[in-house]
Short mmCIF file of C-alpha atoms and ligand atoms in Angstrom, two decimals:
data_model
loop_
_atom_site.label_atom_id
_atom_site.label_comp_id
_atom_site.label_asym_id
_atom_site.label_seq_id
_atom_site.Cartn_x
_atom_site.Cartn_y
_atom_site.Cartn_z
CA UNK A 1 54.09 32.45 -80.21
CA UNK A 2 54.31 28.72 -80.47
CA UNK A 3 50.86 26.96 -79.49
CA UNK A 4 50.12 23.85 -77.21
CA UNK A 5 48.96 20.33 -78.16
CA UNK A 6 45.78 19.04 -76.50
CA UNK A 7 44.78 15.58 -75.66
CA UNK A 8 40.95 14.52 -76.40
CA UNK A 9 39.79 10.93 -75.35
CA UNK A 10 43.72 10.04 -75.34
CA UNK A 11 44.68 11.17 -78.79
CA UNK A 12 46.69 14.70 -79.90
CA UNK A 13 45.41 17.51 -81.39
CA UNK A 14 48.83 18.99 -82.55
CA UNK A 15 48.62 22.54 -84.09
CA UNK A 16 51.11 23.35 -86.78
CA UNK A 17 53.64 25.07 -84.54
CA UNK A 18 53.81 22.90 -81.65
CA UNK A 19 55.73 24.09 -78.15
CA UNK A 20 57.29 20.61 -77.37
CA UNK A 21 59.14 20.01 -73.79
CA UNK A 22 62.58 18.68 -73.35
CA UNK A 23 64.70 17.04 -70.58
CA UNK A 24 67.65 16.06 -71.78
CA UNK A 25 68.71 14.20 -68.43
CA UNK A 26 71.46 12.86 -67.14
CA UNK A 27 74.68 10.82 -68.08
CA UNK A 28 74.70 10.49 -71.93
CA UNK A 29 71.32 12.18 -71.98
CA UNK A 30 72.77 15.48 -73.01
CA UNK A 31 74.92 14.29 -76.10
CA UNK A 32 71.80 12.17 -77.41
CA UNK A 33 69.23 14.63 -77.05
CA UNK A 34 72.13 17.28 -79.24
CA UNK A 35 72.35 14.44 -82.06
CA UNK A 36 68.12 13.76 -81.91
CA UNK A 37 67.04 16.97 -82.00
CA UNK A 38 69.16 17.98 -84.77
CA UNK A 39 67.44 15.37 -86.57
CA UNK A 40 63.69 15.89 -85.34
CA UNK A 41 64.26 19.88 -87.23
CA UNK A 42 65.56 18.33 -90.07
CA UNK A 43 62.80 16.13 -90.35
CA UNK A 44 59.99 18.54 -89.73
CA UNK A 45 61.98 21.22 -92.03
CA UNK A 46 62.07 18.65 -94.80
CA UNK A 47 58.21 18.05 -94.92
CA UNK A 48 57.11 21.62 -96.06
CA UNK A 49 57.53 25.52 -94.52
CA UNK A 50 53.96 25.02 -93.05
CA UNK A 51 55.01 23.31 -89.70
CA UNK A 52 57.83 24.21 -86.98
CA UNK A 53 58.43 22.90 -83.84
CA UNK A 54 59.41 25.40 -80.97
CA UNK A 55 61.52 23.11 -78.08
CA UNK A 56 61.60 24.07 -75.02
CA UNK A 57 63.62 22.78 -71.77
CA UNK A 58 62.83 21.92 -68.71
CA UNK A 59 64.79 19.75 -66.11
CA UNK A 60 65.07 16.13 -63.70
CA UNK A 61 67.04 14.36 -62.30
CA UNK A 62 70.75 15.33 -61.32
CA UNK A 63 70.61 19.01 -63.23
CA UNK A 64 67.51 20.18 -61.64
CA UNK A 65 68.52 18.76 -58.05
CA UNK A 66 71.72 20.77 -58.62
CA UNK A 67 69.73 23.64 -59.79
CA UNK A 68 66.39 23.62 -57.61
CA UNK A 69 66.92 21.63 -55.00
CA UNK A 70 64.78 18.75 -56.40
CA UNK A 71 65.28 15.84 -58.80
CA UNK A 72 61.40 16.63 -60.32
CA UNK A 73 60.47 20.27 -59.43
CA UNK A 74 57.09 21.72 -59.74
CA UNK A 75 57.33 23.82 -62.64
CA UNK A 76 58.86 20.80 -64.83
CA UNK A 77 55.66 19.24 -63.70
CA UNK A 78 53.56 22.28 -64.72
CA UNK A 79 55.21 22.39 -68.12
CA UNK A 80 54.27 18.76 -68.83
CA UNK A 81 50.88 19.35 -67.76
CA UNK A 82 50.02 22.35 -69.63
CA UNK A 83 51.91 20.53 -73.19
CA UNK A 84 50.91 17.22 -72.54
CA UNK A 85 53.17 16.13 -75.02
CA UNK A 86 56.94 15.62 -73.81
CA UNK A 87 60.47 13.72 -74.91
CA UNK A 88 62.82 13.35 -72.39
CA UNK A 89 66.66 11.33 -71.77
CA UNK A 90 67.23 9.49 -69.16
CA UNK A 91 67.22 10.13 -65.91
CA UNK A 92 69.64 8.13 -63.04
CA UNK A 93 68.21 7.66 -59.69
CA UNK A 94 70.26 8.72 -56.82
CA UNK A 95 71.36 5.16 -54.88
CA UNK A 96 70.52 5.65 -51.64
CA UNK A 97 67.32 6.10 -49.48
CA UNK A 98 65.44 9.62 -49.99
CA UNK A 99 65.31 9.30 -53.89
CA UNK A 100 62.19 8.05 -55.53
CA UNK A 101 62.80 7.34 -59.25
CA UNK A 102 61.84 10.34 -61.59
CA UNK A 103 60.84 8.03 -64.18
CA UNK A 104 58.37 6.16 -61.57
CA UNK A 105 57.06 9.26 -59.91
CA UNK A 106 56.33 10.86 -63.78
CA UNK A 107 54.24 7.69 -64.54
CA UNK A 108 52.12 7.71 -61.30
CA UNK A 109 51.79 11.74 -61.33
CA UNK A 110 50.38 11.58 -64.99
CA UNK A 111 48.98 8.37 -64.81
CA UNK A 112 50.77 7.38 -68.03
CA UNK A 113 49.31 3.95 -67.63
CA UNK A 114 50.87 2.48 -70.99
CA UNK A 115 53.93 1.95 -71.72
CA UNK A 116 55.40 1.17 -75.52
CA UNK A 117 58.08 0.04 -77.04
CA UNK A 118 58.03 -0.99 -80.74
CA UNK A 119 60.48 -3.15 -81.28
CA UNK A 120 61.80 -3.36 -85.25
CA UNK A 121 64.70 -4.54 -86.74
CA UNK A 122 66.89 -2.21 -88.77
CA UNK A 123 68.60 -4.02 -91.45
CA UNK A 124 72.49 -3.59 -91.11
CA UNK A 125 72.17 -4.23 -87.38
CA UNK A 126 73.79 -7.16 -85.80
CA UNK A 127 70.99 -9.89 -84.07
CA UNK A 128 71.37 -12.89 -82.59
CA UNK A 129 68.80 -14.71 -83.64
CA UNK A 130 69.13 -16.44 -87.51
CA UNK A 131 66.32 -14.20 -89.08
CA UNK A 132 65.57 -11.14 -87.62
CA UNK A 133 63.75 -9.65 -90.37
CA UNK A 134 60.46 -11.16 -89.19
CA UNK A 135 60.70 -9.31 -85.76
CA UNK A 136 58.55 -5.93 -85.92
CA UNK A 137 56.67 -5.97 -82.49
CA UNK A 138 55.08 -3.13 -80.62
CA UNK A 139 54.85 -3.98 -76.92
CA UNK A 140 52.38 -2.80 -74.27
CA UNK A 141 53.42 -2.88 -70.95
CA UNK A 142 50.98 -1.79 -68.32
CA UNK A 143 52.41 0.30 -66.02
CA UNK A 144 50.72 0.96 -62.82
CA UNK A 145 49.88 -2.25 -61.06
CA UNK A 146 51.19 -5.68 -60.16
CA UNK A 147 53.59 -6.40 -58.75
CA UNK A 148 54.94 -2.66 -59.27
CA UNK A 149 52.42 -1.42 -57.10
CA UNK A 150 54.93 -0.83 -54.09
CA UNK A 151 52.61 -2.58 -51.81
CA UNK A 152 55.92 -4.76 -49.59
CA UNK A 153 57.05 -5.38 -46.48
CA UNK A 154 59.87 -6.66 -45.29
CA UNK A 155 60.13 -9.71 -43.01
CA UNK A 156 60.74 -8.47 -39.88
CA UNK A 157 58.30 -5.50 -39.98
CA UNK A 158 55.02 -5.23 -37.88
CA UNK A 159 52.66 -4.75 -41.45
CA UNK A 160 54.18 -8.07 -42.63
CA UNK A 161 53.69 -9.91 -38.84
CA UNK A 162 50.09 -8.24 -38.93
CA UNK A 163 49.54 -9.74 -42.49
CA UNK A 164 50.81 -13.30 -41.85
CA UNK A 165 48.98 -12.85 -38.54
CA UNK A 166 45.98 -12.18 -40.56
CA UNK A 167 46.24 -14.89 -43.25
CA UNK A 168 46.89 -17.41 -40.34
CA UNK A 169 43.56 -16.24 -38.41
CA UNK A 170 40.85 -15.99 -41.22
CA UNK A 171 42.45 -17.71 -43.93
CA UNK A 172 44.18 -20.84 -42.34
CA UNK A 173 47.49 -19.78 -44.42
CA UNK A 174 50.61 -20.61 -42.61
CA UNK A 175 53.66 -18.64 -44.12
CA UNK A 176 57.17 -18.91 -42.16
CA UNK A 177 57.56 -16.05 -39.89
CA UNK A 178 60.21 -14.49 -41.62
CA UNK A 179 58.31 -14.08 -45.02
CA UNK A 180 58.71 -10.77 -47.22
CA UNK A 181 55.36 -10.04 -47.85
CA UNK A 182 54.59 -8.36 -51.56
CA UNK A 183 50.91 -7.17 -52.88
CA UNK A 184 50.13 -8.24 -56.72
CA UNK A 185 47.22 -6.01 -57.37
CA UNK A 186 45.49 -6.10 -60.62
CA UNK A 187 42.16 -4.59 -61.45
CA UNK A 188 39.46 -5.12 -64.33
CA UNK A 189 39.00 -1.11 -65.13
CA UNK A 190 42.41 -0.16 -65.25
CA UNK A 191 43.39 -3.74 -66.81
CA UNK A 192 40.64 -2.85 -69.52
CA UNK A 193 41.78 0.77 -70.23
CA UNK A 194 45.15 -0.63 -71.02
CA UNK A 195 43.85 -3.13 -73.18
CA UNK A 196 41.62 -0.55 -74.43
CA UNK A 197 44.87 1.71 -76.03
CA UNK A 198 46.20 -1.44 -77.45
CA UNK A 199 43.92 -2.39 -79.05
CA UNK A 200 42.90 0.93 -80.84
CA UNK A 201 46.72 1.45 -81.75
CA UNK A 202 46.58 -2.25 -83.38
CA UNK A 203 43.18 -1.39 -85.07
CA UNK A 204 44.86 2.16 -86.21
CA UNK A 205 47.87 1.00 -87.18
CA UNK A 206 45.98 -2.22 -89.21
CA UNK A 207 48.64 -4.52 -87.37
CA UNK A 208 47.50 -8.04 -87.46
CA UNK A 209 47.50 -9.54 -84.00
CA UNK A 210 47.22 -8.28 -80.56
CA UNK A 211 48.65 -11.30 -78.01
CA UNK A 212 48.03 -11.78 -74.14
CA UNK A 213 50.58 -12.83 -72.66
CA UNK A 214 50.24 -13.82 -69.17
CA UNK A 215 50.78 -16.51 -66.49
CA UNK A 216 46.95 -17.16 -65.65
CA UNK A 217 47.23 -20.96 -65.56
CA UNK A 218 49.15 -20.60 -61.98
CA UNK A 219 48.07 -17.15 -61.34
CA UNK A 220 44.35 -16.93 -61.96
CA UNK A 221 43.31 -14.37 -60.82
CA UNK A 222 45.29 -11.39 -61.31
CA UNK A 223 47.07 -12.91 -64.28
CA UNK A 224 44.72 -15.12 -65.56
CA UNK A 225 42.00 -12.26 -65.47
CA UNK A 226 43.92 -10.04 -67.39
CA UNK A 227 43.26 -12.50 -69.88
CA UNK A 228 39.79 -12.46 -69.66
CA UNK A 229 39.46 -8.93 -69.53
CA UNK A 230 41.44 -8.13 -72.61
CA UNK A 231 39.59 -10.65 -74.24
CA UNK A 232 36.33 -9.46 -73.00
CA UNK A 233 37.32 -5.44 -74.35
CA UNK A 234 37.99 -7.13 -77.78
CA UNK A 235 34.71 -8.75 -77.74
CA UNK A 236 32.45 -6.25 -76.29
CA UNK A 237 33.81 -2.87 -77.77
CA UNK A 238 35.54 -4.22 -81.24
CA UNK A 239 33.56 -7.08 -81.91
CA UNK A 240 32.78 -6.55 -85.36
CA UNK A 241 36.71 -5.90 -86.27
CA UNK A 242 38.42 -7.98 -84.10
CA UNK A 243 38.34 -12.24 -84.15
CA UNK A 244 40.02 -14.88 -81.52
CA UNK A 245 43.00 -17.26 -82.90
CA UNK A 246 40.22 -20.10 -81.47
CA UNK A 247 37.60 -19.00 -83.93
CA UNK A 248 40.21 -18.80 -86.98
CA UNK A 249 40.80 -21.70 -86.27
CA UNK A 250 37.56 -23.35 -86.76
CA UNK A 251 37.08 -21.67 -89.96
CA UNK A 252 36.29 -17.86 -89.01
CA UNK A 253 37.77 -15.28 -91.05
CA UNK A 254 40.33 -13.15 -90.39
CA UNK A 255 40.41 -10.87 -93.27
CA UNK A 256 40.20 -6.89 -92.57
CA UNK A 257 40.25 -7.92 -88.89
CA UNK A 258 42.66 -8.15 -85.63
CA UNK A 259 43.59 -12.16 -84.54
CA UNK A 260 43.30 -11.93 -80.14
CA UNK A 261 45.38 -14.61 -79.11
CA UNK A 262 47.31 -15.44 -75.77
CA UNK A 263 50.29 -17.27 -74.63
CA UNK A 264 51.49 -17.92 -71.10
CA UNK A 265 54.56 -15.61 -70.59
CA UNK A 266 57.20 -18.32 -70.72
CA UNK A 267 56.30 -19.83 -73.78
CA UNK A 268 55.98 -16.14 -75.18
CA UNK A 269 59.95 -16.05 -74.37
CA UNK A 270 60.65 -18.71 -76.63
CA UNK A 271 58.01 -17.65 -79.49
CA UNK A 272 59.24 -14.49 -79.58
CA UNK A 273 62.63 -16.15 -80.64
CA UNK A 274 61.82 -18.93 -82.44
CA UNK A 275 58.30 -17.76 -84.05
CA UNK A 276 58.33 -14.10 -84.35
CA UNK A 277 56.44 -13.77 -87.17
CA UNK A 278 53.49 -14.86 -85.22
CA UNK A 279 53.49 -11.92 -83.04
CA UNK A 280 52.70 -8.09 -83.59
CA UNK A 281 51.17 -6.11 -80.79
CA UNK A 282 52.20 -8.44 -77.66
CA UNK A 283 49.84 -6.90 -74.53
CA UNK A 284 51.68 -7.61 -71.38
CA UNK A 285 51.22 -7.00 -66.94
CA UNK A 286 53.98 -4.94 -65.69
CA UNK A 287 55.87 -7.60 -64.51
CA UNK A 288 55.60 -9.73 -67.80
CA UNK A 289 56.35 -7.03 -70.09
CA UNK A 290 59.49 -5.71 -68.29
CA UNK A 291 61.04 -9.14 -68.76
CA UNK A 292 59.67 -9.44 -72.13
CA UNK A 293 60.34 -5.90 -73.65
CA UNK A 294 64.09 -6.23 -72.98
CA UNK A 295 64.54 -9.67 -74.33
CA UNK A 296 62.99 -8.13 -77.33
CA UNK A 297 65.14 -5.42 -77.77
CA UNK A 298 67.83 -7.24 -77.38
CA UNK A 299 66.75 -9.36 -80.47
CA UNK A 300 66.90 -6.19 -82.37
CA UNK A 301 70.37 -4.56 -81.35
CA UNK A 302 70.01 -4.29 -78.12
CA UNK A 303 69.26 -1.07 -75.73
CA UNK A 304 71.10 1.92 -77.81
CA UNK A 305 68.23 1.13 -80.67
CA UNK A 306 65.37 0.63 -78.50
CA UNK A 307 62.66 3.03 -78.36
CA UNK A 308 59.46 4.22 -75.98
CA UNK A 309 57.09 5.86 -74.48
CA UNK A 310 55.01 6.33 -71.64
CA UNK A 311 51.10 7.16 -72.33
CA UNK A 312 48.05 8.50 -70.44
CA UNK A 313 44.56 9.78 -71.36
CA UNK A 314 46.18 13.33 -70.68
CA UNK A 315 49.77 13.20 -70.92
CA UNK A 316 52.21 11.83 -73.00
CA UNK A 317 56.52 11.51 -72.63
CA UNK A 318 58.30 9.77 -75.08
CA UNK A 319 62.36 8.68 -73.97
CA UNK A 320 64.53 6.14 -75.10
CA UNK A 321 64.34 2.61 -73.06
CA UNK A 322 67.85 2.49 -72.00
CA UNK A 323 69.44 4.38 -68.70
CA UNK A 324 72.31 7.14 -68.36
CA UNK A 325 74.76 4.69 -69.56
CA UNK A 326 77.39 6.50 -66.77
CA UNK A 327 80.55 4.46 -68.04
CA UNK A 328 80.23 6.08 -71.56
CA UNK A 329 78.93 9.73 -70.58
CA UNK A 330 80.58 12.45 -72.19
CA UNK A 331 82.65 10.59 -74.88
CA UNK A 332 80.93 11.07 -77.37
CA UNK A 333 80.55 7.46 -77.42
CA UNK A 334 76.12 6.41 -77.33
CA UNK A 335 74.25 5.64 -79.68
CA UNK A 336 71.22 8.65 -79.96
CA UNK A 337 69.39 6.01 -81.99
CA UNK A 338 67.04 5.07 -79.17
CA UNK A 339 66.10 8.83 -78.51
CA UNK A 340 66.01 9.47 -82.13
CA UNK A 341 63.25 6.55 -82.68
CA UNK A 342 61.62 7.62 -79.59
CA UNK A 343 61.18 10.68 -81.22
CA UNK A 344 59.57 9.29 -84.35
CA UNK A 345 57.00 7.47 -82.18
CA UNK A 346 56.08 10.93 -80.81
CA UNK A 347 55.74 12.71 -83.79
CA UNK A 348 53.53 9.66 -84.98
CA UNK A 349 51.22 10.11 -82.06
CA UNK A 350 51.26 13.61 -82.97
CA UNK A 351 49.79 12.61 -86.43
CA UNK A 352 52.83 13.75 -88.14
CA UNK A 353 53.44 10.24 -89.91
CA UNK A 354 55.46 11.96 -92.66
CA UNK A 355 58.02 13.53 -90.18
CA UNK A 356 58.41 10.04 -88.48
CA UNK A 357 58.67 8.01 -91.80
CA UNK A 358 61.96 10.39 -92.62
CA UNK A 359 63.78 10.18 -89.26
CA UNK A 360 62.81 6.22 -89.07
CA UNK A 361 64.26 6.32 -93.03
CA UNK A 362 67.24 8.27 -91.91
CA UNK A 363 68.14 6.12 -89.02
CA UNK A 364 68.24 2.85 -91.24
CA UNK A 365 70.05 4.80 -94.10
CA UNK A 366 72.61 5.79 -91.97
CA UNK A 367 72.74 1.70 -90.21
CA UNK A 368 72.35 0.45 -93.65
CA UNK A 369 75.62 2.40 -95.14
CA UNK A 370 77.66 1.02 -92.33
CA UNK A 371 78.02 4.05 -90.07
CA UNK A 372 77.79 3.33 -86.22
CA UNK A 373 77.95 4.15 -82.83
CA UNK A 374 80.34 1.86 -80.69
CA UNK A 375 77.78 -0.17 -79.27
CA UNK A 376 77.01 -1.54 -83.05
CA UNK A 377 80.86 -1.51 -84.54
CA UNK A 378 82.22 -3.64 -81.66
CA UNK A 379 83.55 -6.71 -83.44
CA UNK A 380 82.83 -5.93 -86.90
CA UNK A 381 85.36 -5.27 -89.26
CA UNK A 382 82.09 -3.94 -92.15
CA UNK A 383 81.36 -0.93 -90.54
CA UNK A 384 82.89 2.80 -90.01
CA UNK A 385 82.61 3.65 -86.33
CA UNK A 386 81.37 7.27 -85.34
CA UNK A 387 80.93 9.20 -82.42
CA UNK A 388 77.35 10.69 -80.81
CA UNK A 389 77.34 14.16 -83.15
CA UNK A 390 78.35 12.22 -86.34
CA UNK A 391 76.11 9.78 -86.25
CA UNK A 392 73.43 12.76 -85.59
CA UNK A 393 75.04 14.38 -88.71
CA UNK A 394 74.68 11.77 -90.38
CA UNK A 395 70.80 10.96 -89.74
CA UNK A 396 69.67 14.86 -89.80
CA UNK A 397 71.22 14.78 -93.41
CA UNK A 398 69.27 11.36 -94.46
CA UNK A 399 66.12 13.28 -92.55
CA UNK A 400 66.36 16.25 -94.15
CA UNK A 401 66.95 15.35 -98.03
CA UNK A 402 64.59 16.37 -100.93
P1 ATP B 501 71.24 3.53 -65.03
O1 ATP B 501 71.71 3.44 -63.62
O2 ATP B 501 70.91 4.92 -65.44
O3 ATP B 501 70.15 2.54 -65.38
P2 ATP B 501 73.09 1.65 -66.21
O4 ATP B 501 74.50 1.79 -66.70
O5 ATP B 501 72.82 0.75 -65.09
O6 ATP B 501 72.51 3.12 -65.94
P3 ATP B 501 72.17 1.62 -68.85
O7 ATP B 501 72.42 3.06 -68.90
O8 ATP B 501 70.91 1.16 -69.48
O9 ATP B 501 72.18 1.11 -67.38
O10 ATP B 501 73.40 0.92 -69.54
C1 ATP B 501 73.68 -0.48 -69.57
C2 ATP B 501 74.86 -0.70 -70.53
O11 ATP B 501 74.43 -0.39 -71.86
C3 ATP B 501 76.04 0.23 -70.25
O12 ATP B 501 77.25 -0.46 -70.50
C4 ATP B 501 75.87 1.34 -71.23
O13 ATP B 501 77.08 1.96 -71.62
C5 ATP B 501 75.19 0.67 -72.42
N1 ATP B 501 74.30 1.62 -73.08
C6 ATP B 501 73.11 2.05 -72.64
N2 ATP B 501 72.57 2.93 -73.46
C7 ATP B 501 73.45 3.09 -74.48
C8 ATP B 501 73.45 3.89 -75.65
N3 ATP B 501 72.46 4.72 -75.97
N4 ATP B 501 74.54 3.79 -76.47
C9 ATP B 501 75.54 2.96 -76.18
N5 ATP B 501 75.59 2.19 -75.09
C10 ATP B 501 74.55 2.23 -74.24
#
């Protein structure tokens, strides 16, 4: 009998034979999670006869509603709940009114209130930007407020006339009668719990810098306390091992320590480009870090390569950042890459570093020897293209050698 990982104070305790969770989803989900998971055994396999991971499925999004009746049905939430740990594909949304997003409704139900994408680049892979060598950025993006909230109404409703009614009665605010109105909530605790994770990953992980990035100086505050607050966590709970880009400036040392700094979001957009090597982990609002995190991966190959996950206290589901890529589904034709890094980034958080360094090896052995997907070959004449499986081949073998 496999056993289950628990989560203490927001961390994994992962037993040696883990029961790990799968939905493969929908569109292109099902070849990419065929190619990754071939590679996750090889992995584990390689690093000694003493750990094994049991997988087991569960379903969203178009194969459960087909199935149960239900894009996210009970018992898939049950089974995340009682492993805590999950990796999943993507899942579509139904258009059309009477279909929340899965991916939403899994974030609010487990309260996965961080979300992160690392964003590296793998030598071999095309970039648009001159040197992309210096880009290896982990991004936080929190994920239950702002302007994500779902606190809108539109302009002709009675909650938006009774809220313009309001701000024109007590607050002497005039807004045009046919204003949208939209809610940007943000709070200190959850703010602070966010900033919290971040910060303990950078200290972990001995990264160097942990930036704000924010637009306080028009919005100050919502965005401008998120400033403060993260600011305030790094003070008050890592003092001694963290120092502000102010005080390095006037002569502090930053040796041993993490450098707090912030930027204002725009100016992050061009740093990011033009200065990456200033940047590690960059700590961003919802709104902020959804702009942000794609511009980002698009530095670095764009959205087959792009890794993430989504984090609570007591859950944890890892899934590539891209969607179900419907034009290319069932040609063999995506790149499992994002999945496959995804995957590393659990098995990190799982504290099996080892397992992670091979598949994150692998994937850049297989990139570096000029085998790709489509996505990566278009244009070039310097690489072999290959389909979904191959590529998988390919990376299980680099994962799995002595
Ligand atoms: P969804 O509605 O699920 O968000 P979408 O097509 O709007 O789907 P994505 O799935 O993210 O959004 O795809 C955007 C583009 O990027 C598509 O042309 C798709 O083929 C391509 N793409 C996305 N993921 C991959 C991948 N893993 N490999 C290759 N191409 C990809």
């Amino acid at each position: 009998m496999p056993s289950l990982i628990k989560m203490k104070d927001g961390r994994a305790i992962t037993p040696p034979d883990p029961e790990i969770p799968f939905i493969a989803g929908d569109g292109i989900g099902p070849e990419i999670w065929l190619a990754a998971r071939r590679v996750f055994d090889a992995a584990v396999a390689a690093c000694g006869k003493k750990r094994r991971v049991a997988w087991l499925e569960s379903f969203a999004g178009q194969a459960a509603l087909k199935a149960r009746g239900h894009t996210l049905p009970g018992e898939t939430l049950d089974v995340i709940r009682s492993h805590a740990v999950a990796i999943k594909g993507p899942i579509g949304t139904p258009v059309g009114s009477g279909f929340t997003s899965v991916n939403v409704a899994l974030r609010k139900i487990f309260d996965l209130y961080a979300c992160v994408r690392p964003q590296k680049w793998i030598p071999g892979v095309p970039a648009p930007v001159p040197d992309p060598s210096k880009i290896d950025f982990v991004l936080f993006r929190e994920n239950l407020e702002d302007v994500y909230a779902g606190i809108e109404w539109s302009s002709k409703s009675a909650e938006a006339g009774y809220v313009r009614n309001f701000l024109r009665t007590e607050f002497h605010i005039d807004l045009p009668d046919d204003s949208g109105i939209g809610i940007k909530p943000m709070s200190e605790a959850i703010t602070k719990r966010f900033v919290r994770r971040a910060l303990r990953f950078a200290l972990d992980r001995r990264r160097r810098s942990v930036t704000f990035v924010h637009k306080g100086n028009i919005m100050k505050f919502t965005e401008g306390a998120f400033r403060t607050w993260g600011y305030e966590v790094g003070r008050m709970e890592f003092g001694k091992r963290t120092v502000t880009e102010g005080e390095v400036r006037e002569g502090a040392s930053a040796k041993g320590k993490v450098v707090l700094k912030d930027r204002i979001a725009d100016a992050m957009f061009q740093e990011v480009i033009l200065k990456p090597g200033e940047h590690d982990v960059i700590v961003c609002p919802n709104l902020n870090g959804d702009y942000l995190s794609d511009a980002c991966a698009a530095l670095v190959g764009g959205l087959g390569m792009a890794p993430g996950a989504n984090i609570g206290d007591q859950a944890a589901i890892f899934e590539a950042t891209h969607g179900t890529a419907p034009d290319i589904a069932g040609k063999d034709l995506g790149n499992p890459s994002g999945l496959i890094l995804s995957g590393a980034m659990m098995f990190e958080f799982l504290g099996w570093e080892d397992v992670a360094a091979r598949i994150r090896g692998a994937v850049e052995g297989t990139v570096l020897a000029g085998t790709v997907t489509g996505d990566l070959a278009r244009g070039r004449k310097d690489v072999t293209q290959v389909g979904t499986q191959k590529f998988g081949e390919l990376v299980a073998a680099g994962a799995g050698k002595a």
